[in-house]
Short mmCIF file of C-alpha atoms in Angstrom, two decimals:
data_model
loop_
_atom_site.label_atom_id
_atom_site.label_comp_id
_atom_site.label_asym_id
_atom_site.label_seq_id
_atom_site.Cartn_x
_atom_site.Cartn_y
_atom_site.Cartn_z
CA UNK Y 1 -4.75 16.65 -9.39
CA UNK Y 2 -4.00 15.13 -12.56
CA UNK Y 3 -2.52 12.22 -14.46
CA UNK Y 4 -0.35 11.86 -17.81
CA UNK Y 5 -1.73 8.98 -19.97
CA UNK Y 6 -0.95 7.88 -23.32
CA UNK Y 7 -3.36 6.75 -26.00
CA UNK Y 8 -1.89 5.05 -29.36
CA UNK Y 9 -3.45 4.40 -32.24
CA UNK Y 10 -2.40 2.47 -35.71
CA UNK Y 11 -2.49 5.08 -38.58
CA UNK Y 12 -4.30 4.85 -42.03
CA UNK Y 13 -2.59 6.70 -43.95
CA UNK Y 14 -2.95 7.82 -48.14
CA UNK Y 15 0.05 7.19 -50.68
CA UNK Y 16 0.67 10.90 -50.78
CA UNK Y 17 0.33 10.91 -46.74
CA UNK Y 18 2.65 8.44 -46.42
CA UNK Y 19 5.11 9.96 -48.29
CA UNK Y 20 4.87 13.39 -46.17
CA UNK Y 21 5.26 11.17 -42.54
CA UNK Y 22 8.40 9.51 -44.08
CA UNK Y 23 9.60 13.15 -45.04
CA UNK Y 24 8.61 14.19 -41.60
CA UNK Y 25 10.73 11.60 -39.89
CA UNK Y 26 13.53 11.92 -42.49
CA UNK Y 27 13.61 15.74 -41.68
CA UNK Y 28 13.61 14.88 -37.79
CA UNK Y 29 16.85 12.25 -38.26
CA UNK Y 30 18.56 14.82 -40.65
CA UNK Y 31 18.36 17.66 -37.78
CA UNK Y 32 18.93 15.35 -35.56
CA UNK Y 33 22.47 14.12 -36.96
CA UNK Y 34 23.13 18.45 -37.90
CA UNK Y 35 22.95 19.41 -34.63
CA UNK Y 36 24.91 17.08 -33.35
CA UNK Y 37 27.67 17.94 -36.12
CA UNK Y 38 26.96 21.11 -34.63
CA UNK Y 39 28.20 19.94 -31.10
CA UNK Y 40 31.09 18.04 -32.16
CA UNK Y 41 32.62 20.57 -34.28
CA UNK Y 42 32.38 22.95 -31.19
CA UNK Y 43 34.04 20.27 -28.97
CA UNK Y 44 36.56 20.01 -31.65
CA UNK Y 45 37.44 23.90 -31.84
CA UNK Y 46 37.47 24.71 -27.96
CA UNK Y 47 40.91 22.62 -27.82
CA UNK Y 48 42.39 25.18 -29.66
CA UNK Y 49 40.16 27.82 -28.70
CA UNK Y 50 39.03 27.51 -25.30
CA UNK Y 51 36.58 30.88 -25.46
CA UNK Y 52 34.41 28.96 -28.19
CA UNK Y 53 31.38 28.21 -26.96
CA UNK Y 54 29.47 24.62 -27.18
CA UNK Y 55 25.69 23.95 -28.06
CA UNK Y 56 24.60 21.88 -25.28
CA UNK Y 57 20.59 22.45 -24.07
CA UNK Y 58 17.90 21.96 -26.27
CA UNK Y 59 17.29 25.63 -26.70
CA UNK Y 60 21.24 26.80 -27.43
CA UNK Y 61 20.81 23.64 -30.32
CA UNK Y 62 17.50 25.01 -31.68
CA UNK Y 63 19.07 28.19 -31.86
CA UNK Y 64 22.15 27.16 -33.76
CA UNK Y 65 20.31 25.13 -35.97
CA UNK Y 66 17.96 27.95 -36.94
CA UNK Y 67 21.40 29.87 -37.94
CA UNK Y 68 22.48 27.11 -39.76
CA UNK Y 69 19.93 26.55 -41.83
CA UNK Y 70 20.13 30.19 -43.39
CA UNK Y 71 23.91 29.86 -44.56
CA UNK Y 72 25.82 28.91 -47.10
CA UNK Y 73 26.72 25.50 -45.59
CA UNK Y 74 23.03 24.39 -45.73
CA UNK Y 75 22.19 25.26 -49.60
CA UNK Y 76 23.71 27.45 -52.05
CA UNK Y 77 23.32 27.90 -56.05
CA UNK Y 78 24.95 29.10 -58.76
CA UNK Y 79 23.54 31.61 -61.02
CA UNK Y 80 24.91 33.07 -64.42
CA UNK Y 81 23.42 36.27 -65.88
CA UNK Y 82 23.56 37.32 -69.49
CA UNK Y 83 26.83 38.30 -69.67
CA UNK Y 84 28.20 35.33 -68.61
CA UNK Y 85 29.23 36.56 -64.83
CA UNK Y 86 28.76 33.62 -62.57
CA UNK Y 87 27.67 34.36 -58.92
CA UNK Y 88 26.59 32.14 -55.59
CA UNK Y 89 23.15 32.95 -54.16
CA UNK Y 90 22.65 31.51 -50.56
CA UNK Y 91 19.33 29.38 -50.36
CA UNK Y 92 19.47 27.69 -47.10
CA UNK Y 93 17.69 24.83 -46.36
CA UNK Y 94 15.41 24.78 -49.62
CA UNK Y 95 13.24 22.05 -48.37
CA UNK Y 96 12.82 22.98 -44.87
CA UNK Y 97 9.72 24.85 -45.55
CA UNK Y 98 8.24 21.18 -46.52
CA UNK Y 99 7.72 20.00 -43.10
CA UNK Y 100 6.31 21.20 -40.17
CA UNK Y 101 9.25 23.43 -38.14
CA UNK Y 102 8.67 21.46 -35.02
CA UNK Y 103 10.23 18.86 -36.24
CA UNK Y 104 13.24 20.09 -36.21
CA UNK Y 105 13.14 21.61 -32.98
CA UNK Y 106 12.23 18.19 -31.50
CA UNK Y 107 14.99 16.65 -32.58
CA UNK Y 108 17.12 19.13 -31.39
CA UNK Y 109 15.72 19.11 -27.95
CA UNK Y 110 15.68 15.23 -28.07
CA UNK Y 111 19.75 15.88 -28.86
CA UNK Y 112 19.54 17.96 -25.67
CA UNK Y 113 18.52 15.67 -23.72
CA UNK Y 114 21.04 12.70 -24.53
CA UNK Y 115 23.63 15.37 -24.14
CA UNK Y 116 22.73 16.13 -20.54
CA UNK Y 117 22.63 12.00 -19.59
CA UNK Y 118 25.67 11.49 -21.05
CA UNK Y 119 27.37 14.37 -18.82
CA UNK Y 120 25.18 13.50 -15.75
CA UNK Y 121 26.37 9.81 -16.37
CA UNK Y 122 29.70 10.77 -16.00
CA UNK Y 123 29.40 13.04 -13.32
CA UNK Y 124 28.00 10.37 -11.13
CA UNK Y 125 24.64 11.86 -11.12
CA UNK Y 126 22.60 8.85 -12.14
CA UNK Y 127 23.09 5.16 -10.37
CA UNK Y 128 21.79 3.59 -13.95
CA UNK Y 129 23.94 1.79 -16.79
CA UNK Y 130 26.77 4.33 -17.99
CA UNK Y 131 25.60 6.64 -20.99
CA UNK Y 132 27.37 7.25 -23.58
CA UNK Y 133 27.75 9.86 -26.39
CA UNK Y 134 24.95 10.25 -28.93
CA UNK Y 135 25.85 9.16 -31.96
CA UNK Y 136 24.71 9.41 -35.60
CA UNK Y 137 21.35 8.03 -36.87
CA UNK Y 138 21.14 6.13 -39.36
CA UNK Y 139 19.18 6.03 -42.29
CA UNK Y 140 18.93 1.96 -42.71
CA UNK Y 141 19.08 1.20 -39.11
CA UNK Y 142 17.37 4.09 -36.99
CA UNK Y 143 13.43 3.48 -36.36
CA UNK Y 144 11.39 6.57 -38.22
CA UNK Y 145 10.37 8.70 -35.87
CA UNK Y 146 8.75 12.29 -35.05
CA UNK Y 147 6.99 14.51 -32.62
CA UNK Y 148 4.70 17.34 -33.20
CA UNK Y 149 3.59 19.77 -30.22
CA UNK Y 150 -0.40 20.69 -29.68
CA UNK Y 151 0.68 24.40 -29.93
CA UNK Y 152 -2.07 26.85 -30.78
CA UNK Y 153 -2.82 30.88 -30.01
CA UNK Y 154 -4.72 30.92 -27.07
CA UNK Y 155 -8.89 30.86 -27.85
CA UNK Y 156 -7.66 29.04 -31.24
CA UNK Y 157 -8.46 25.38 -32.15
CA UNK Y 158 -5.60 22.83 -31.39
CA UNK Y 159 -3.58 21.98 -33.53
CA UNK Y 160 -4.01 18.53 -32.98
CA UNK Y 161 -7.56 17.34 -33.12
CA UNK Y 162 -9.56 13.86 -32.57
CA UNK Y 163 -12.71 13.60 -34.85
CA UNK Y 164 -12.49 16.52 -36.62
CA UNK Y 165 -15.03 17.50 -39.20
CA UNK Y 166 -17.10 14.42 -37.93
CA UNK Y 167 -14.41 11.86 -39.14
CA UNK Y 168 -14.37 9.89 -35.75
CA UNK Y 169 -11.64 7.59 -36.58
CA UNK Y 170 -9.01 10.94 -37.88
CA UNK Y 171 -6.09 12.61 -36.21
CA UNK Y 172 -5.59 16.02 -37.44
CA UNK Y 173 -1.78 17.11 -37.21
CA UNK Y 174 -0.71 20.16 -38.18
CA UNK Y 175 1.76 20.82 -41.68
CA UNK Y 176 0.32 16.76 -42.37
CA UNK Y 177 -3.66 17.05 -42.28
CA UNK Y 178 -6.20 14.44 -40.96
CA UNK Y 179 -5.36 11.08 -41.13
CA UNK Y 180 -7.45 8.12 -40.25
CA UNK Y 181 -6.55 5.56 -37.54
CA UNK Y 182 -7.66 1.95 -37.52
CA UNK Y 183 -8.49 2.02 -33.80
CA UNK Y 184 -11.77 3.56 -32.71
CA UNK Y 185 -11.25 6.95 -30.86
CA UNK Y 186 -14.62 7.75 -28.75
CA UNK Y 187 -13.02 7.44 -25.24
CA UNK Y 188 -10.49 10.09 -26.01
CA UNK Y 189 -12.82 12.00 -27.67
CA UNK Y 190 -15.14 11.87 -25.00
CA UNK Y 191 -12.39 13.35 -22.55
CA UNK Y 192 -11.75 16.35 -25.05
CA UNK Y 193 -15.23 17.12 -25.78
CA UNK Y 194 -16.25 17.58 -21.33
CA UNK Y 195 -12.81 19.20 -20.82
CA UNK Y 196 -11.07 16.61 -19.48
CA UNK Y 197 -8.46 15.66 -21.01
CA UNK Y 198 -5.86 18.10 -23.46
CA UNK Y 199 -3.27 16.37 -26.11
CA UNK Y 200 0.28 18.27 -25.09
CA UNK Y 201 2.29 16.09 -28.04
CA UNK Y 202 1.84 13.67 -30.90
CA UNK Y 203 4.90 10.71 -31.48
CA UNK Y 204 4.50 9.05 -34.75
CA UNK Y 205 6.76 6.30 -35.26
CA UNK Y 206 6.99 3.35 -38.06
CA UNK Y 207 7.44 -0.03 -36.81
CA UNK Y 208 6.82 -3.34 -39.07
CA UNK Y 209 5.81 -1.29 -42.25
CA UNK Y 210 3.01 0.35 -40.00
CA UNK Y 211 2.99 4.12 -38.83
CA UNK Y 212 1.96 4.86 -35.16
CA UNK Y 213 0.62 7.49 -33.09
CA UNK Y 214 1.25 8.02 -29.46
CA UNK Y 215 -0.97 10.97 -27.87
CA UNK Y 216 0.36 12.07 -24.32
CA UNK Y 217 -2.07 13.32 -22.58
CA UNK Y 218 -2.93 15.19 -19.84
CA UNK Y 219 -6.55 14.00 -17.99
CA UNK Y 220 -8.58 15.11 -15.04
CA UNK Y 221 -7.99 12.48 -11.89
CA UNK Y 222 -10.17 9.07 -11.95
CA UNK Y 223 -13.43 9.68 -10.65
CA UNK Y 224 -13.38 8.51 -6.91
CA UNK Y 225 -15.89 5.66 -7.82
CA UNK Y 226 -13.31 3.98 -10.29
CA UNK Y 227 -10.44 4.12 -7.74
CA UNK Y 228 -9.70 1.40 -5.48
CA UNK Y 229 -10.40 1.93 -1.89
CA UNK Y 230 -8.05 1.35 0.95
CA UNK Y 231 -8.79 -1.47 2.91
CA UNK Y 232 -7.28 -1.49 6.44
CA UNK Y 233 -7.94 -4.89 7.13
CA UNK Y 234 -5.43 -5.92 4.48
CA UNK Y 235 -2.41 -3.46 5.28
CA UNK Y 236 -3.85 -1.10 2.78
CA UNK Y 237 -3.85 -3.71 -0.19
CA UNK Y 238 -0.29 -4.90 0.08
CA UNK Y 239 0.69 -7.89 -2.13
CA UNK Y 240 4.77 -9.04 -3.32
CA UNK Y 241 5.13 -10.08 -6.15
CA UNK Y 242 7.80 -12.80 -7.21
CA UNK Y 243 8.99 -12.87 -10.45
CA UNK Y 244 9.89 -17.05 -10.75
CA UNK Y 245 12.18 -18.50 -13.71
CA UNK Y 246 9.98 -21.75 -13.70
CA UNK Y 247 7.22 -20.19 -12.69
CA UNK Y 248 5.49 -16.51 -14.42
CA UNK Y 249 4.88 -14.83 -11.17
CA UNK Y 250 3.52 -15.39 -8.22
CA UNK Y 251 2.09 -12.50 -5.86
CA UNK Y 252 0.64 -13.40 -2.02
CA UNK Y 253 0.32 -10.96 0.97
CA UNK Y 254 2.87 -10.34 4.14
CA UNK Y 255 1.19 -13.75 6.04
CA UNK Y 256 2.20 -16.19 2.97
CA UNK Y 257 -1.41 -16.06 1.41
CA UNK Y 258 -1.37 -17.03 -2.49
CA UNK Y 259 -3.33 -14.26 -4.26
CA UNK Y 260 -2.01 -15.02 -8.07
CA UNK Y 261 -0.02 -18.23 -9.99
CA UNK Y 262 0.51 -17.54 -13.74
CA UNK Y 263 2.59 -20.74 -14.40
CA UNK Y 264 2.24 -20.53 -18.24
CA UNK Y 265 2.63 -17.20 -20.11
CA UNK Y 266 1.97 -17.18 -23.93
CA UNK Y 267 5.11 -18.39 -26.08
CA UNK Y 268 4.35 -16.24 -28.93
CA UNK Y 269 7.71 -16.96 -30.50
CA UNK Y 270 8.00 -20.38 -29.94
CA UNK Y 271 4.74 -20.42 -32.08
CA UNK Y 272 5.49 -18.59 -34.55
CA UNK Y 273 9.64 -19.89 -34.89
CA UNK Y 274 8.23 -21.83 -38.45
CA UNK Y 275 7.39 -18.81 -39.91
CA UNK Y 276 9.91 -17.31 -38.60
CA UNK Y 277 12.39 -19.48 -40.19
CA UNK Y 278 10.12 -19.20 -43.52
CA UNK Y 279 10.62 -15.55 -43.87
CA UNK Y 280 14.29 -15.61 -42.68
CA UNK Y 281 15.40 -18.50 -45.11
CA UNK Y 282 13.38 -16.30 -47.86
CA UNK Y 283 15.28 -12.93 -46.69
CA UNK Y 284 18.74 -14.55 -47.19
CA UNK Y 285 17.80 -15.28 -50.54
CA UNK Y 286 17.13 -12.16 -51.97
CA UNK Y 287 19.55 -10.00 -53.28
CA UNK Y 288 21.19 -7.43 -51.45
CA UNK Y 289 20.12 -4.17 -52.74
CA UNK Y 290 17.10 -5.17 -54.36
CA UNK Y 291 13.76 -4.58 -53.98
CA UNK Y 292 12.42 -7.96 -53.22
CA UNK Y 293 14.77 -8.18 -50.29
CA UNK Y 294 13.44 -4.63 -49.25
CA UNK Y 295 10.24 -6.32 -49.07
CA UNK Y 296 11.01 -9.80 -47.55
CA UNK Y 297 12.88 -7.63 -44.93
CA UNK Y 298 9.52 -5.80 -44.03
CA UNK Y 299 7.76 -8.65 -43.66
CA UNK Y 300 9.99 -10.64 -41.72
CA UNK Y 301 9.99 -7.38 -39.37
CA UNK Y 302 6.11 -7.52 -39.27
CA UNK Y 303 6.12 -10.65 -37.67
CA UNK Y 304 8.90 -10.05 -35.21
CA UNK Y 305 6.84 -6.71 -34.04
CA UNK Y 306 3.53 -9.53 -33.41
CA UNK Y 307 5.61 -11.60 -31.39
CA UNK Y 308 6.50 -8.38 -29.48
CA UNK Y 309 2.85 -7.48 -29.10
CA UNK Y 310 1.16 -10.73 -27.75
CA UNK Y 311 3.98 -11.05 -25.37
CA UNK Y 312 3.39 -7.05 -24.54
CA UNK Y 313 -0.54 -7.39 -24.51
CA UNK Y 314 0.16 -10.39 -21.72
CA UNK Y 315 2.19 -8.39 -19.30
CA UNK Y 316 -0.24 -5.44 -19.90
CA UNK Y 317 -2.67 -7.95 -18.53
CA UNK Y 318 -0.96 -9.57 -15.77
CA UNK Y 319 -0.24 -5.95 -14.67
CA UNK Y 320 -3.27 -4.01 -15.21
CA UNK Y 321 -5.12 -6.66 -12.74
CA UNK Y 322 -3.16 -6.45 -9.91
CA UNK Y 323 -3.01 -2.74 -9.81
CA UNK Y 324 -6.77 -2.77 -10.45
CA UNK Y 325 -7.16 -5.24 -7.45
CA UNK Y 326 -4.13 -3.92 -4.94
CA UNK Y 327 -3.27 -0.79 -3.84
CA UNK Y 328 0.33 -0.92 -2.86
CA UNK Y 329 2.95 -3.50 -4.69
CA UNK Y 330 6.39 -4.63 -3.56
CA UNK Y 331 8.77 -6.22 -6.13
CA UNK Y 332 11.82 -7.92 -5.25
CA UNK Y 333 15.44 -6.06 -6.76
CA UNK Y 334 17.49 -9.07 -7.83
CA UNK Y 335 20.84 -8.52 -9.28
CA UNK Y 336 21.41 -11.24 -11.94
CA UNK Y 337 24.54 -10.09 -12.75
CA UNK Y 338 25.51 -11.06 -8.84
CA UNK Y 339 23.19 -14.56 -9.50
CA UNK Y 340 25.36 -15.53 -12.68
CA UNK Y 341 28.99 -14.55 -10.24
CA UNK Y 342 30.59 -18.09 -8.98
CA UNK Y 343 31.33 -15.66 -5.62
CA UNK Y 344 28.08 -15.74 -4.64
CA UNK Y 345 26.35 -12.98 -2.66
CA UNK Y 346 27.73 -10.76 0.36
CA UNK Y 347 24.91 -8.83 0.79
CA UNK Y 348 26.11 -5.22 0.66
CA UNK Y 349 24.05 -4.42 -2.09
CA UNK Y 350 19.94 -3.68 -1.44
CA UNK Y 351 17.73 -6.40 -2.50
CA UNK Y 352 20.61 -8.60 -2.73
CA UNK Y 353 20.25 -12.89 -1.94
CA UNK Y 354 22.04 -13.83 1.22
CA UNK Y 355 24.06 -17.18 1.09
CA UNK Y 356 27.47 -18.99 0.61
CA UNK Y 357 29.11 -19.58 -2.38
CA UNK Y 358 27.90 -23.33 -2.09
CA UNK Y 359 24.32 -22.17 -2.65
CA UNK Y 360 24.48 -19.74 -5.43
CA UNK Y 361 24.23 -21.21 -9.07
CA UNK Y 362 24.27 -25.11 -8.33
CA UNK Y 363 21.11 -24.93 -6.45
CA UNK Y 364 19.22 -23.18 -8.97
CA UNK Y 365 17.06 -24.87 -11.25
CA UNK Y 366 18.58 -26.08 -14.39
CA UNK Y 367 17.17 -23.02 -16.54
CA UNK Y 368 19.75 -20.69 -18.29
CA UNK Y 369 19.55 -18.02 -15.65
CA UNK Y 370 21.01 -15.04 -18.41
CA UNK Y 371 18.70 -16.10 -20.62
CA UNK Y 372 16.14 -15.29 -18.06
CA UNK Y 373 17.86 -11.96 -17.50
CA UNK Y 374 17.75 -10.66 -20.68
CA UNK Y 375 13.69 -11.50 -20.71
CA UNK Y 376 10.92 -9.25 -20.71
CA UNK Y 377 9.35 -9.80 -17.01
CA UNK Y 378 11.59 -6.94 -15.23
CA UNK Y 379 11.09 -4.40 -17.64
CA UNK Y 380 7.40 -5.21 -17.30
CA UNK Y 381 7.36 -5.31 -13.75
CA UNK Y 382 9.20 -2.13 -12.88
CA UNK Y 383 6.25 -0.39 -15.00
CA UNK Y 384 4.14 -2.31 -12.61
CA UNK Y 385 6.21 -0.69 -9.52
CA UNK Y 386 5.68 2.79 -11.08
CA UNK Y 387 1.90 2.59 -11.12
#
């Protein structure tokens, strides 16, 4: 049996590197928006021509983008001889050959993918938030992003290595090169070097002026020694856990025993609003366009993407102990939407609070319960569900 994990490291990367991963993640977006040209200009054509036939999987897109890229439409020159004749040669794509090809076929299968949740969504086949249509990415708004596969010949090295030529702290990725990571990289390395462990993709994405990579993995089971046993005593290691508004959370077992109380969790924004306020008050007065605001922009990003990590290192906490220390978790499924409704609740929907329409909102503790809804504690704990 095995497991998928992911390990992510902050990247080091040279001038000239970082110019190739923003090239790399420029090439992914400009596929990206291509193919799904691609798709609407099919959609657009079948109303007059119903026998013309629509890009739609990942592979059908990967296919019409390789076409694509050898026409006219992508690149063309024109060329005049010595007699003065002027003719059009077809180039292509003159750049593709740049960047590593899976790029492109990444973003094409990513394109896939949205395509099939949008038409799932509307077919009823998923009981999540309505999807809609992709739409275009954006070049001042869309995060850089791109993914490489770990595909080699078979008896071949991988193409995406940890440590290689005895730089421990390097990723090797193929059409980039090695690039060194800030993190230290000996437990993953440890786990490729005994055969336990094999990289299937690379995600490098830029977020506050930093570049990151995400390795999925596939590992080899814990060793029974690191799992947590059963214990029958305890209903095989049941605890609920209730996610309070006043209170963090709150887990006990089935007979009303408190296991856990985290009353304060860390206000990483509150803490840092001054600065906040700093950098914002210096970001409105830059002008647009220039580079100074370019820069104030990045940094006020940088510090929005630290809040985001103490308040994600805390719930990795919180979360990582109880699954270390319980075996089975049950959440509670609270509809806030039904919460925030002056009808109260009816209870025809699972999970749902039982009650009359006297004890819905006026009861509740004078915290702004959509505030609360919009917080990070559900995400959070859903991940803890899935483990």
């Amino acid at each position: 049996m095995s497991r998928h994990t992911t390990f992510c490291y902050c990247l080091d990367p040279a001038v000239e590197q970082n110019e190739v991963l923003s090239r790399h993640a420029g090439a992914s977006r400009f596929a990206f928006n291509q193919c799904l040209q691609i798709v609407k200009t099919a959609l657009t054509d079948r109303t007059t021509d119903p026998g013309v036939e629509v890009p739609w999987t990942g592979f059908d897109l990967i296919n019409a983008f390789n076409a694509w890229k050898k026409t006219a439409d992508a690149g063309r020159v024109f060329t005049v001889d010595v007699d003065g004749v002027a003719d059009i040669v077809v180039t292509g794509l003159s750049w593709r050959r740049e960047v590593c090809q899976q790029v492109f076929e990444e973003a094409a299968v990513d394109l896939g993918r949205g395509l099939k949740a949008w038409s799932d969504s509307r077919l009823g086949k998923h009981k999540s938030k309505r999807v809609g249509f992709p739409r275009f990415k954006k070049k001042t708004t869309a995060i850089p992003s791109f993914r490489l596969r770990n595909k080699h010949p078979k008896g071949a090295r991988a193409a995406i290595r940890v440590g290689d030529n005895n730089k421990v702290r390097s990723v090797t990725l193929p059409g980039i090169g090695a690039i060194a990571v800030h993190d230290d990289t000996r437990r993953l390395r440890r786990m490729l070097a005994k055969n336990r462990a094999k990289i299937l993709f690379a995600t490098i994405t830029c977020h506050g002026g930093r570049w990151w990579i995400a390795l999925n993995v596939e590992a080899a089971d814990l060793h029974p020694d690191h799992q947590h046993p059963t214990r029958p005593g305890d209903g095989g290691g049941s605890v609920g856990v209730d996610r309070g508004l006043l209170l963090f959370l709150v887990a006990a077992t089935a007979d009303g025993t408190e296991l856990a109380r985290i009353s304060h969790a860390p206000k990483a924004l509150a803490t840092g609003m001054s600065k906040q306020r700093r950098l914002a008050k210096s970001l409105s007065h830059k002008k647009k366009g220039s580079r100074n605001r370019k820069d104030a922009a990045a940094r006020l990003g940088r510090h929005h993407h630290r809040v985001a990590n103490v308040r994600r290192h805390f719930l990795h906490q919180v979360s990582s102990e109880l699954v270390k220390t319980h075996d089975r978790l049950v959440i509670e499924n609270l509809y806030w939407c039904t919460v925030l409704e002056p009808d109260g609740f009816d209870g025809s929907r699972p999970g749902e609070l039982l009650g009359d329409s006297e004890n819905t909102c006026r009861e509740w503790p004078s915290v702004d319960l959509s505030t609360a809804a919009r917080g990070k504690s559900p995400d959070r704990c859903d991940l803890i569900e899935a483990c």
